Short mmCIF file of C-alpha atoms in Angstrom, two decimals:
data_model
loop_
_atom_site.label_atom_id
_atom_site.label_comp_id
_atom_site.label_asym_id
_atom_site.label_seq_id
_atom_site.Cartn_x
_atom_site.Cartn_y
_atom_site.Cartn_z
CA UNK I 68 -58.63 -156.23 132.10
CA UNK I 69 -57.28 -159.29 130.20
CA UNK I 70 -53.32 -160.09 130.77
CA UNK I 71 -52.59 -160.18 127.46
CA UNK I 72 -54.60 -157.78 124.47
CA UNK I 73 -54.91 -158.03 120.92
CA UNK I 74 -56.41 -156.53 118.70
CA UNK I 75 -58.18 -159.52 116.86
CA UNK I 76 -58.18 -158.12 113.37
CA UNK I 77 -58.93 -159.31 110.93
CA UNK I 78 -56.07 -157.28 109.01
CA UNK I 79 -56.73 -157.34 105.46
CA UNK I 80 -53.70 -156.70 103.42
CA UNK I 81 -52.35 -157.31 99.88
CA UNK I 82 -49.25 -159.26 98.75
CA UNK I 83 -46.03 -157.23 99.91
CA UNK I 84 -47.62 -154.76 101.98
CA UNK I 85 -45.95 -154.22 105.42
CA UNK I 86 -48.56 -154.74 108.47
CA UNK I 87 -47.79 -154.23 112.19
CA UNK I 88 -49.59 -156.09 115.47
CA UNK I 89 -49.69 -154.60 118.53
CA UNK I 90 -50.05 -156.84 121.89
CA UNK I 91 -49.94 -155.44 125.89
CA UNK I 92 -49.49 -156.84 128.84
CA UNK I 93 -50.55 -155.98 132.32
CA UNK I 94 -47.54 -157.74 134.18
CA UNK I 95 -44.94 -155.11 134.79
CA UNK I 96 -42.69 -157.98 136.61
CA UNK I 97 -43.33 -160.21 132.74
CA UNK I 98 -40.02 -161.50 131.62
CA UNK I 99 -40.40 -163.20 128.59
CA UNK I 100 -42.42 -162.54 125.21
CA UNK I 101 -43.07 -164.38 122.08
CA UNK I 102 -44.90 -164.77 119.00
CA UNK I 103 -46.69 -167.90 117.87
CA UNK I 104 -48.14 -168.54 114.53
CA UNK I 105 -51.63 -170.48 113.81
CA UNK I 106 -52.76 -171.23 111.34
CA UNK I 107 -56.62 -172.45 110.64
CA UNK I 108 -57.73 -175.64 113.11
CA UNK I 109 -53.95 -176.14 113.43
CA UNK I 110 -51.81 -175.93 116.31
CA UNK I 111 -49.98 -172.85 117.50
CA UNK I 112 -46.00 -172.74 116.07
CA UNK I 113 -43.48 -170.82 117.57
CA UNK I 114 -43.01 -167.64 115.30
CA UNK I 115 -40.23 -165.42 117.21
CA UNK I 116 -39.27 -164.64 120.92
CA UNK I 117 -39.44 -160.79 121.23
CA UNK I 118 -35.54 -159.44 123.22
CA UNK I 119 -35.41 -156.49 125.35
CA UNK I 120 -33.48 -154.88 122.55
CA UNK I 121 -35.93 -155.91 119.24
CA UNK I 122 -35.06 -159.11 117.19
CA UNK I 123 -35.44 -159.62 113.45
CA UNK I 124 -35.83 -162.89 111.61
CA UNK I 125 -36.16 -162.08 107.99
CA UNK I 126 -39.08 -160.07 107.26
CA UNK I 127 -40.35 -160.52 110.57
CA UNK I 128 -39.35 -157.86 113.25
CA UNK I 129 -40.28 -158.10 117.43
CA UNK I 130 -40.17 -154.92 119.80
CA UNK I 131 -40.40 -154.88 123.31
CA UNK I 132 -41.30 -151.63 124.56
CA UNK I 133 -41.45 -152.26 128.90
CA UNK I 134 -42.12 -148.56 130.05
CA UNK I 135 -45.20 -148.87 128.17
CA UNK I 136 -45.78 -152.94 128.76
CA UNK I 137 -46.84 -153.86 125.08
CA UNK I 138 -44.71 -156.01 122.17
CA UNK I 139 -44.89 -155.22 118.21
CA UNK I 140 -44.68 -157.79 115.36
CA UNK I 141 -43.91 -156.06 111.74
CA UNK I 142 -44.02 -158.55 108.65
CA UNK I 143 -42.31 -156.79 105.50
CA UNK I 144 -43.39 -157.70 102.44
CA UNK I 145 -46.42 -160.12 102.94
CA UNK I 146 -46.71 -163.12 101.37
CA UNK I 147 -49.83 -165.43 100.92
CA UNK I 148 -48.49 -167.66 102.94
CA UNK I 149 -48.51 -165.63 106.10
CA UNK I 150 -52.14 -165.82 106.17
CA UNK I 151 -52.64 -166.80 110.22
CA UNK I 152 -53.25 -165.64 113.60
CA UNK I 153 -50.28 -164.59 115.44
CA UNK I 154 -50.73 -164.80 119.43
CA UNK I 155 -49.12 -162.62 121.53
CA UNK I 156 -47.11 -164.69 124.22
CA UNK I 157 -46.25 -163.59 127.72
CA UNK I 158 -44.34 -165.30 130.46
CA UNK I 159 -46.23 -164.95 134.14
CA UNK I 160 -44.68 -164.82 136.97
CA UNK I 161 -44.11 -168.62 136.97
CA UNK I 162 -41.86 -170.16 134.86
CA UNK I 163 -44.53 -172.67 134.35
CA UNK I 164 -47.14 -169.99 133.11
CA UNK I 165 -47.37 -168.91 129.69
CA UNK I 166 -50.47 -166.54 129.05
CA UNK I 167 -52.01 -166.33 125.88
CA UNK I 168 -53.80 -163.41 123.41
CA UNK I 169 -56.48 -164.26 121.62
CA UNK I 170 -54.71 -163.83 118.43
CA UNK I 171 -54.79 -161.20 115.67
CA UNK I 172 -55.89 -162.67 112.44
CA UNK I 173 -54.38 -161.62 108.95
CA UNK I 174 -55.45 -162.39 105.67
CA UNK I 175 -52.86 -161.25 102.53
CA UNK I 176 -54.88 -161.33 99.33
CA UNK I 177 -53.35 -161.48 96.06
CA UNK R 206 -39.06 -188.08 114.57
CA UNK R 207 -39.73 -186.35 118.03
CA UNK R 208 -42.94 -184.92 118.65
CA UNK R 209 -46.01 -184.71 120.54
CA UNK R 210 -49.09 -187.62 119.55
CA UNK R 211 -52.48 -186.56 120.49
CA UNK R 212 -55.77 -188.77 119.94
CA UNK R 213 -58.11 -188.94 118.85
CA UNK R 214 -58.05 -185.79 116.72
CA UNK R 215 -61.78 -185.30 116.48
CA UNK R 216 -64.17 -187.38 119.51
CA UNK R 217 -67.64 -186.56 120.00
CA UNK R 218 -69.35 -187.45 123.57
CA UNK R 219 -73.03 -187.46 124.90
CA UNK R 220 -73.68 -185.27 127.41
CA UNK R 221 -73.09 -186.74 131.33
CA UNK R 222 -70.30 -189.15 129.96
CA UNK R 223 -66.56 -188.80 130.97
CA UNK R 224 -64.00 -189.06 127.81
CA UNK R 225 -60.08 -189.32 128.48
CA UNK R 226 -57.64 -187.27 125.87
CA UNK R 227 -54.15 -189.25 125.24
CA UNK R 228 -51.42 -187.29 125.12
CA UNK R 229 -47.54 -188.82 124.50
CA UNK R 230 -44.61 -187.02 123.90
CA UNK R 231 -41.24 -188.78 122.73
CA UNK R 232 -39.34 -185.26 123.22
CA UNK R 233 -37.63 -186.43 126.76
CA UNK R 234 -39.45 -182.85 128.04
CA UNK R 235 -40.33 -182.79 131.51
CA UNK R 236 -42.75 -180.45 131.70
CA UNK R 237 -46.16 -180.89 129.94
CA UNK R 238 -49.56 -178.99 129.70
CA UNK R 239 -53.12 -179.06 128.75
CA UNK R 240 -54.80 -175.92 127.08
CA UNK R 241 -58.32 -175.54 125.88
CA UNK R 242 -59.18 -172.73 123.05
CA UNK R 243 -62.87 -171.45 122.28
CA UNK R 244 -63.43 -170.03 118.65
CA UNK R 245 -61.91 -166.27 118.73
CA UNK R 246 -60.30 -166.70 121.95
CA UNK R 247 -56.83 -167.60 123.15
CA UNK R 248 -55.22 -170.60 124.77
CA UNK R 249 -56.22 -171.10 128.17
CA UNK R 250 -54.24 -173.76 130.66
CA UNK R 251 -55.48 -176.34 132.27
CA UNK R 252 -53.61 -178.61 134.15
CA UNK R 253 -49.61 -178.55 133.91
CA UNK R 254 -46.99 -180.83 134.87
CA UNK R 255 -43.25 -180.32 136.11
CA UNK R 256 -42.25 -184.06 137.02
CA UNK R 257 -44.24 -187.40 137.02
CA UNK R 258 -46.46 -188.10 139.39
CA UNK R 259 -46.86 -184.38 140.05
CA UNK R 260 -48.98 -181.84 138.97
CA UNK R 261 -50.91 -178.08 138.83
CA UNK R 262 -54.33 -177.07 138.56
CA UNK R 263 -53.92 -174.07 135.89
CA UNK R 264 -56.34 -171.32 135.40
CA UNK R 265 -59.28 -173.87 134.02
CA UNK R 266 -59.17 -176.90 136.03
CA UNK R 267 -62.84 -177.25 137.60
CA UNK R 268 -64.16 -180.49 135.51
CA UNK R 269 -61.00 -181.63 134.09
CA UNK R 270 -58.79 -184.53 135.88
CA UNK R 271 -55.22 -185.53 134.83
CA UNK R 272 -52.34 -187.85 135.66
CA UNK R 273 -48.34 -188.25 135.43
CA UNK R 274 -47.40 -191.79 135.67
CA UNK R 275 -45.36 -191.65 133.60
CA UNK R 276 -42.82 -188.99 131.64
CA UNK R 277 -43.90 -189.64 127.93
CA UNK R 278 -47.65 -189.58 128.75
CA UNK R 279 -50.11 -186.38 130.42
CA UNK R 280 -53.39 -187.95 129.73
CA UNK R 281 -56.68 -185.55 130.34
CA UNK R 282 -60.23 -186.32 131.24
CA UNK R 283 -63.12 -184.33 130.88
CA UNK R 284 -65.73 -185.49 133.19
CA UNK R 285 -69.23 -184.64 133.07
CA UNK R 286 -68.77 -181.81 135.59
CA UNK R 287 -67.46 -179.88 132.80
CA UNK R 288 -70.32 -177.66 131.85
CA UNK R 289 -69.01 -176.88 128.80
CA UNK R 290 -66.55 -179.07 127.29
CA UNK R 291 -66.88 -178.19 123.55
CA UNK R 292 -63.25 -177.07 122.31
CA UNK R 293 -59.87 -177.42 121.24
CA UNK R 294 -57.67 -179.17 123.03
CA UNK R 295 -54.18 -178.79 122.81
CA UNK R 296 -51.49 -180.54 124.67
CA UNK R 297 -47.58 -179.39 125.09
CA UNK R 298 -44.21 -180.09 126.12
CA UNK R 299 -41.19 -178.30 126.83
CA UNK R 300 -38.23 -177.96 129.12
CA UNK R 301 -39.10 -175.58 132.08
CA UNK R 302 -35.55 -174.97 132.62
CA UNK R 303 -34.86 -173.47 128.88
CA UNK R 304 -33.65 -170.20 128.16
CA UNK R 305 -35.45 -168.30 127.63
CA UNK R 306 -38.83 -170.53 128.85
CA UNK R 307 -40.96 -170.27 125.97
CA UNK R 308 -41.06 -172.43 123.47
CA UNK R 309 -43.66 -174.68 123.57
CA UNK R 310 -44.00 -177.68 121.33
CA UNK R 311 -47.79 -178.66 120.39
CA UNK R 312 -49.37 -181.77 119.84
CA UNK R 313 -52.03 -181.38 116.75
CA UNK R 314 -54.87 -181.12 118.48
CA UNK R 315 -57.79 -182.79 119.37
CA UNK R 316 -61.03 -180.85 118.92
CA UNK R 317 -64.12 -182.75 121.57
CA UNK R 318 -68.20 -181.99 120.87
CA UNK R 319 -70.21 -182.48 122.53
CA UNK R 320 -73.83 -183.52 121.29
#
């Protein structure tokens, strides 16, 4: 089983639609979580770290659910531009260590 | 500006020779890494860095070779032991002491084939 899981898409959604990504983790004793943005032959950008009790950043929203080890991304009202791959983010048990999804691609069509 | 320089962004290398990746940050971070991603698939680490002239073998290692001389530079070689050294290679920085440890800052890139 893979430390981190995605579901690598592609989601296929029109403009301002509201689409949700799901990522677990196998690491109970995980302590951080994040969500990176990449875009096409780019490098991966910070997007959000995900908080015990949910964080929202504009149309962007994180969950953390821990009983059941997996984090949630929710974009509201999709633009174009979000077109990317979001990867899942999870801190090991080093504070070195950051483990890596294989991304969930979206596409927003007009 | 601060930020991370990799080069060259595109290299292409005959099979059984070595090739060396630069990598210089200007951030003052301490920490530094090297990942490699495969089409479809997710970052995976190679060597990392805490402090100069130290440094960790990550979950990738066999085939790769890197240094720490100094704090600004993380330089990787692939060597011909790498069986399959076609990929993405992306360097990083950050503070291992942040709160909360996460945020990693990126180089662009540099993407090795090999012919």
């Amino acid at each position: 089983r893979k430390e981190v899981e995605q579901d690598p898409g592609p989601f296929n959604v029109p403009e301002g639609a509201t689409v949700a990504f799901n990522c677990t983790y196998s690491n109970s004793a995980s302590q951080s979580f994040f969500w990176y943005r990449q875009d096409c032959r780019k490098e991966p950008k910070l997007l959000m770290s995900v908080y015990s009790s949910g964080n929202e950043d504009g149309r962007f929203t994180a969950q953390l659910n821990r009983a059941s080890q997996y984090i949630s991304l929710l974009i509201r009202d999709s633009k174009l531009s979000d077109s990317a791959t979001y990867l899942c983010v999870v801190r090991g048990d080093s504070s070195y260590k950051l483990i890596f999804g294989s991304g969930t691609r979206l596409l927003v069509r007009p | 500006d601060g930020g991370i320089t990799q080069s060259p962004k595109y290299l292409f290398r005959k099979e059984g020779q070595n090739v060396t990746l630069s990598c210089e940050q200007n951030l003052n971070h301490d920490a530094m890494y090297w990942y490699r991603q495969d089409p479809g698939q997710g970052l995976r680490l190679i060597y990392y860095s805490q402090i100069v002239n130290d440094f960790q073998k990550g979950d990738i290692a066999e085939g790769y070779s890197v240094s720490r001389e100094k704090k600004e530079s993380f330089p990787l070689t692939v060597t011909s032991a790498q069986k399959n050294p076609t990929a993405f290679y992306l360097c990083a920085s950050n503070y291992p002491g942040q709160s909360p440890t996460g945020e990693l800052f990126f180089g662009e890139g540099s993407r090795l084939t090999v012919l």
